[in-house]
Coordinates of N, CA and C in Angstrom, one line a residue:
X1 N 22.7 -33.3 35.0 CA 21.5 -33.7 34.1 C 21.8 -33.2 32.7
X2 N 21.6 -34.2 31.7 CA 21.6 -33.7 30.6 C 20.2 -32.7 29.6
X3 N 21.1 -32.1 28.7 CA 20.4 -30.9 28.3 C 18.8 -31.2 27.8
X4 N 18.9 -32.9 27.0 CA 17.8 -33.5 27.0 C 16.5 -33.3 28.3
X5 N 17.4 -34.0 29.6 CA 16.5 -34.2 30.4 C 16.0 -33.1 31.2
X6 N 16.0 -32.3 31.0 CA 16.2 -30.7 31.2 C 14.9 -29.8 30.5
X7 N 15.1 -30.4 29.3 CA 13.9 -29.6 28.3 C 13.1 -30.5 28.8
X8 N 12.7 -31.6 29.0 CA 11.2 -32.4 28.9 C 10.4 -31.4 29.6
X9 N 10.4 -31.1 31.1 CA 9.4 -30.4 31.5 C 8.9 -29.0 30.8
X10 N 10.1 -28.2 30.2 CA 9.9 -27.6 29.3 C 8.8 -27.6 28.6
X11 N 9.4 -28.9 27.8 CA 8.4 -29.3 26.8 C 7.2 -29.3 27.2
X12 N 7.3 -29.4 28.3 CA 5.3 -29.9 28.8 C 4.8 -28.5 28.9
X13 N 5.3 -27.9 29.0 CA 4.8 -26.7 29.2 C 4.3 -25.6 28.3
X14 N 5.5 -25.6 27.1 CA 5.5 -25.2 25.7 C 4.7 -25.9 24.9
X15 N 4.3 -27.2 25.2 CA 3.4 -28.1 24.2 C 2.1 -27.2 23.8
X16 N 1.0 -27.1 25.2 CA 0.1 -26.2 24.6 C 0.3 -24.9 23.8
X17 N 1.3 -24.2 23.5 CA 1.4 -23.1 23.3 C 1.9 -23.4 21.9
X18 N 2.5 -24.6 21.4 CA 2.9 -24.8 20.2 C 2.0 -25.7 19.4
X19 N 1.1 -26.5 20.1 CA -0.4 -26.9 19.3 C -1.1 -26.4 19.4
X20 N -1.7 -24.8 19.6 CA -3.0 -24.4 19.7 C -2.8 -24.0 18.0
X21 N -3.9 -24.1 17.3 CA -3.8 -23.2 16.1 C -3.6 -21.9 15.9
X22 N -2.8 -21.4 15.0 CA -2.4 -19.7 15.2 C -3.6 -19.6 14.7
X23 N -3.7 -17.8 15.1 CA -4.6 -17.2 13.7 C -4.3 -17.0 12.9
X24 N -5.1 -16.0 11.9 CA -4.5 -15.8 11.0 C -4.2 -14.1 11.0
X25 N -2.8 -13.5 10.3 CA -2.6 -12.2 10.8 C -3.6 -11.6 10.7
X26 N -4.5 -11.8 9.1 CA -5.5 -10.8 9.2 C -6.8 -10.6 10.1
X27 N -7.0 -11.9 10.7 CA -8.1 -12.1 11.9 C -7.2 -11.2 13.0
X28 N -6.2 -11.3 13.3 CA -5.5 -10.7 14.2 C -5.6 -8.6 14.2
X29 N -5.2 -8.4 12.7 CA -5.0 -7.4 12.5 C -6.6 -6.8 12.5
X30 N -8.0 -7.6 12.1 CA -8.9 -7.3 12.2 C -9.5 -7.0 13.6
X31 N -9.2 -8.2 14.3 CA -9.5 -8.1 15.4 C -9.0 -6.7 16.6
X32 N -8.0 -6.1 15.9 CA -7.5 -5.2 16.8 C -8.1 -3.6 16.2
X33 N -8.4 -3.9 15.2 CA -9.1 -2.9 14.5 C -10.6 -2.5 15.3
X34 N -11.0 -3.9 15.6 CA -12.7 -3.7 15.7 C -12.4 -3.7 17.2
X35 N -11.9 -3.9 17.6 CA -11.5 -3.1 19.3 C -11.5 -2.3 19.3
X36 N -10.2 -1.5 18.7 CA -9.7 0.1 18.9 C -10.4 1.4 18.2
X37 N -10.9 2.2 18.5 CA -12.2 3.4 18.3 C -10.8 4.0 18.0
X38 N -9.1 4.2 18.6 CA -8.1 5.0 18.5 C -7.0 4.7 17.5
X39 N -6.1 5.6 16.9 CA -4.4 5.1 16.6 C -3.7 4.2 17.9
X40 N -3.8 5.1 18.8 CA -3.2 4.8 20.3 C -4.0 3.2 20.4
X41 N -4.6 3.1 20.7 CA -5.6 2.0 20.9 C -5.3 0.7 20.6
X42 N -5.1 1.1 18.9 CA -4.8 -0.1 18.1 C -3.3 -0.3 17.8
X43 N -2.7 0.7 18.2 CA -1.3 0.1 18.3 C -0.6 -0.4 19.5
X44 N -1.4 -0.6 20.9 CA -1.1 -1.4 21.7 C -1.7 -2.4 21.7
X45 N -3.2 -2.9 21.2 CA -3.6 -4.0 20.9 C -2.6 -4.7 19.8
X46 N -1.9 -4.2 18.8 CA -1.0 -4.9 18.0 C 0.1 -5.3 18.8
X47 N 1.1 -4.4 19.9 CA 2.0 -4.7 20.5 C 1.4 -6.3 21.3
X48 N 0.3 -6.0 22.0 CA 0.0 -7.7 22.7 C -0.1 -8.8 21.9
X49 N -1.2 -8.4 20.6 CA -0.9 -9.4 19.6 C 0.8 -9.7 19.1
X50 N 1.5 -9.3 19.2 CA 2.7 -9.4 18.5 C 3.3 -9.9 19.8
X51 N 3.4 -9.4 21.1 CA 3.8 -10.3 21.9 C 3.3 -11.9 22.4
X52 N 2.3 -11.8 21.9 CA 1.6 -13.5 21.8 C 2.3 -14.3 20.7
X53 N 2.0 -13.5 19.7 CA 2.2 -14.0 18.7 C 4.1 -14.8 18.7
X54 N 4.8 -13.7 19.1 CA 6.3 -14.1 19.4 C 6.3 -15.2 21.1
X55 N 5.5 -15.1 21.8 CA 5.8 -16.3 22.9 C 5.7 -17.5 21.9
X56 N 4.0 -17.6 21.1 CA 4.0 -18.7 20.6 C 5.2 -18.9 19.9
X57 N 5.4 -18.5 19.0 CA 7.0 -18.9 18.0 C 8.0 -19.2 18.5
X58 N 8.2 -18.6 19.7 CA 9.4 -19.2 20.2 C 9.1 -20.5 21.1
X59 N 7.5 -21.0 21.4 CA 7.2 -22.3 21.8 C 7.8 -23.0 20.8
X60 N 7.6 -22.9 19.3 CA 7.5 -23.3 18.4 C 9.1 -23.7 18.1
X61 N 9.4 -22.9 18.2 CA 10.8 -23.4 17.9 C 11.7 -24.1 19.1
X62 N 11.4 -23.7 20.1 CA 11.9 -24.7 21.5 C 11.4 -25.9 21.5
X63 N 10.1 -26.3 21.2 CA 9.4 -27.6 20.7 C 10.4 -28.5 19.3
X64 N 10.2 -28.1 18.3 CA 10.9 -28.3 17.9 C 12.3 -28.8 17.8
X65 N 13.1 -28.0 18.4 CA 14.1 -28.1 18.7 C 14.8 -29.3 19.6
X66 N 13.6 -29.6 20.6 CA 13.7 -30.3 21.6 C 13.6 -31.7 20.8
X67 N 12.4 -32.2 20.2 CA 12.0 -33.0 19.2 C 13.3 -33.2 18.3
X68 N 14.1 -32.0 17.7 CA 15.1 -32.9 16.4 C 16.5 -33.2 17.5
X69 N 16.1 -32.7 18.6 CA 17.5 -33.1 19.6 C 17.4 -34.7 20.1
X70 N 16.2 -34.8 19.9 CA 16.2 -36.3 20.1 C 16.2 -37.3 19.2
X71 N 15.7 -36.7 18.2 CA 16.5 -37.1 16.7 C 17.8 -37.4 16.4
X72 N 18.2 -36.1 16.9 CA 19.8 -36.4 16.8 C 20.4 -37.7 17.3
X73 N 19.7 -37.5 18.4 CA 20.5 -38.0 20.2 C 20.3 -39.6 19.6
X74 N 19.2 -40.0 18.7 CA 18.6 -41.6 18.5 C 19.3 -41.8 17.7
X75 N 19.6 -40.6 16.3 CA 20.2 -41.4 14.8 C 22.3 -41.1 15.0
X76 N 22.5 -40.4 15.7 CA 23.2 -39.6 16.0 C 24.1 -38.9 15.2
X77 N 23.1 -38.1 14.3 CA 23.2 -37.3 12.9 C 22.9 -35.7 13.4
X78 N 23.9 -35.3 13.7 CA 24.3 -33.6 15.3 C 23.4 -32.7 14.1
X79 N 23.7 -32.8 12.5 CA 23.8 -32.0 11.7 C 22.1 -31.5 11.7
X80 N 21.5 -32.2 11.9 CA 20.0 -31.9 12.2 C 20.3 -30.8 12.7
X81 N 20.2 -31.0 14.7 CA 20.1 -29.5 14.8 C 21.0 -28.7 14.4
X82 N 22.1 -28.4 14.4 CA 23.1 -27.6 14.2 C 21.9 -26.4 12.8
X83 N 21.3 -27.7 11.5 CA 21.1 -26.9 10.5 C 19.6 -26.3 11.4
X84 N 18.9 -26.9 12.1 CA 17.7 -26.4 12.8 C 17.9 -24.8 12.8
X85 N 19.4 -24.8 13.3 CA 19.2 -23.7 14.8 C 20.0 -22.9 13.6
X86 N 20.9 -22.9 12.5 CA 21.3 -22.2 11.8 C 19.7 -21.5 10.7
X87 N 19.0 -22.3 10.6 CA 18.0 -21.5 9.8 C 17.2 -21.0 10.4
X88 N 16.9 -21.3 11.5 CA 16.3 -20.3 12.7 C 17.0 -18.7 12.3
X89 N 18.0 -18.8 12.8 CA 18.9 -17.3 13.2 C 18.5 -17.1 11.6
X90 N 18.8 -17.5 10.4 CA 18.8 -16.7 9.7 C 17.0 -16.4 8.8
X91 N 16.2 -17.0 9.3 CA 15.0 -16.4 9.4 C 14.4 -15.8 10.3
X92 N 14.8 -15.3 11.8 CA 14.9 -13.9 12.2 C 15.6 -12.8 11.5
X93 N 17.1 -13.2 10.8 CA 17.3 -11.9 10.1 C 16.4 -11.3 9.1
X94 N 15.5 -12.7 8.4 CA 15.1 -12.2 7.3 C 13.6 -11.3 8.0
X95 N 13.1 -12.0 8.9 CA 11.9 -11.3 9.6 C 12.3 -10.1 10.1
X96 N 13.6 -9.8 10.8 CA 13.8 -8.3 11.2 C 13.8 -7.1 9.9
X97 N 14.3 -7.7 8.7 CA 15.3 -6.6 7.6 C 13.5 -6.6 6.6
X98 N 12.7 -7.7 6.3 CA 11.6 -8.0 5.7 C 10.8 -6.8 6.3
X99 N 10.7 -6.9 7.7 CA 9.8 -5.6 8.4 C 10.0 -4.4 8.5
X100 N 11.6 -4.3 8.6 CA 12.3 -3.4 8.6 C 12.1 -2.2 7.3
X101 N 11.7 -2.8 6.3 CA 11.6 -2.7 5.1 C 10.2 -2.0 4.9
X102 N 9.6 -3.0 5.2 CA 8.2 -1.9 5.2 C 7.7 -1.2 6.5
X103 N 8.8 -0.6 7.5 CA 8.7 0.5 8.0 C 8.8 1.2 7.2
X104 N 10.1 1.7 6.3 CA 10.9 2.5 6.4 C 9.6 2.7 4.4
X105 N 8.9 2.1 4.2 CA 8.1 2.2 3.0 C 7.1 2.9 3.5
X106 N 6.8 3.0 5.1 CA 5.0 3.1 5.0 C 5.4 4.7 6.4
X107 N 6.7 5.1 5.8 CA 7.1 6.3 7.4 C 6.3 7.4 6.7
X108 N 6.2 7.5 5.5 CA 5.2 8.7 5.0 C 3.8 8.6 5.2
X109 N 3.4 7.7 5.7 CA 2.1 7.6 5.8 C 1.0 7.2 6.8
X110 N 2.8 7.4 7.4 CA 1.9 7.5 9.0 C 1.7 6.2 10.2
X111 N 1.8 5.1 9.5 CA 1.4 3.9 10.0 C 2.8 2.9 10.1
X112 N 3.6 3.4 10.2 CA 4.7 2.8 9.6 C 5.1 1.8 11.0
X113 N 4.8 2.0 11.9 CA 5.2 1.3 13.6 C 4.2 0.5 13.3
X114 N 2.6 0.4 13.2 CA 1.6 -0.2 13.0 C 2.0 -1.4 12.0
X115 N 2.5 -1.2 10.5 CA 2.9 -2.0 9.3 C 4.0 -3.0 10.1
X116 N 4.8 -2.4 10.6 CA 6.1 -3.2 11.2 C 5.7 -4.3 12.5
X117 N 4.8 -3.7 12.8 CA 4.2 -5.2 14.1 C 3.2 -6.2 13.2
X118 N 2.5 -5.1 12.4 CA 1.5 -6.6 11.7 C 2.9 -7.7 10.9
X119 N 3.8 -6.7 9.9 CA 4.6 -7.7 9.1 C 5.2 -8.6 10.5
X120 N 6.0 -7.9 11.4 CA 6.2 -9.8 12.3 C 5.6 -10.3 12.6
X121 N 3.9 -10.2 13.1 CA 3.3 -11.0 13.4 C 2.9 -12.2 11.9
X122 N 3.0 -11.5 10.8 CA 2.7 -12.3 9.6 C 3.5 -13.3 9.3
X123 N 5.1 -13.3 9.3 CA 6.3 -13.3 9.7 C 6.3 -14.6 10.1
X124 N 6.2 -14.5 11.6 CA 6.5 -15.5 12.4 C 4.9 -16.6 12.7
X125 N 3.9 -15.7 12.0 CA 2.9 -16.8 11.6 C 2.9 -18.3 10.7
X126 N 3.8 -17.1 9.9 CA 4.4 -17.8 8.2 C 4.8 -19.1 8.4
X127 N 6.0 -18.6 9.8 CA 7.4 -19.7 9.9 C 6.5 -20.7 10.9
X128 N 5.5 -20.6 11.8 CA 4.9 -21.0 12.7 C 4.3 -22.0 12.0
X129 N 3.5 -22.0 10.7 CA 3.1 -22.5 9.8 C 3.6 -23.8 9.0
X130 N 4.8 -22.9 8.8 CA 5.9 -23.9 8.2 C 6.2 -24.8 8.8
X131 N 6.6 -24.5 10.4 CA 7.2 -25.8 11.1 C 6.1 -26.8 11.1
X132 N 4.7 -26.3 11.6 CA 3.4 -27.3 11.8 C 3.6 -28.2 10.4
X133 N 4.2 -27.9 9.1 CA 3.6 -28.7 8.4 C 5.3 -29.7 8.1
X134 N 6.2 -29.7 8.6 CA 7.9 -30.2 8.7 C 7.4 -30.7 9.5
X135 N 6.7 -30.5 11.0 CA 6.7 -31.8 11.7 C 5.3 -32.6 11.2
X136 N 4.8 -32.7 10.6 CA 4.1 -33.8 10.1 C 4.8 -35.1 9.6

């Protein structure tokens, strides 16, 4: 079977997960706020949000991906995905070294694990964003 025929069910599966509307971080970051009475509290509520937040994105980009592969596959112009999947990898770098950055800005003040899950979920909101409006 080809790698095409392979993702479709995929796809069906990741579809909902890549059309629901994201939130927005700060509804996110608020929302875990007005939950947690604790530090502890609200930094595992961030951890779920950030793990949601990353399932969707990587629907997002598996969708995607699946979509310009058959782009390819129709015009048969490879260089689509190849550049897909090259600016992928290097906007994780930029989301890891971006967050990484304001850990290492907010370690005096205590919140600095806290800063570093909101910036990815902001992050990969951003890019979540972005794709929504490239596939239009």
């Amino acid at each position: 079977m080809s790698k095409l025929h392979l993702a479709i069910p995929i796809m069906l599966l990741l579809a909902p997960l890549a059309s629901q509307a994201a939130p927005s971080a700060k509804d996110i970051e608020t929302s875990c706020k007005n939950a947690s009475t604790r530090s502890v509290t609200y930094s595992m509520c961030l951890d779920e949000k950030l793990k949601t937040t990353q399932t969707s994105y990587d629907a997002w980009i598996q969708s995607r991906e699946i979509e310009l592969e058959k782009v390819a596959k129709d015009t048969g112009r490879e260089s689509i995905i190849y550049e897909f999947k090259k600016s992928n990898d290097f906007y994780k770098q930029f989301i890891e070294s971006q967050c990484r950055r304001v850990f290492f800005e907010n370690q005096s003040k205590g919140n600095a694990a806290d800063r570093y899950r909101v910036c990815k979920i902001r992050q990969m909101l951003s890019r979540i964003e972005q794709m929504e409006q490239e596939a239009e």
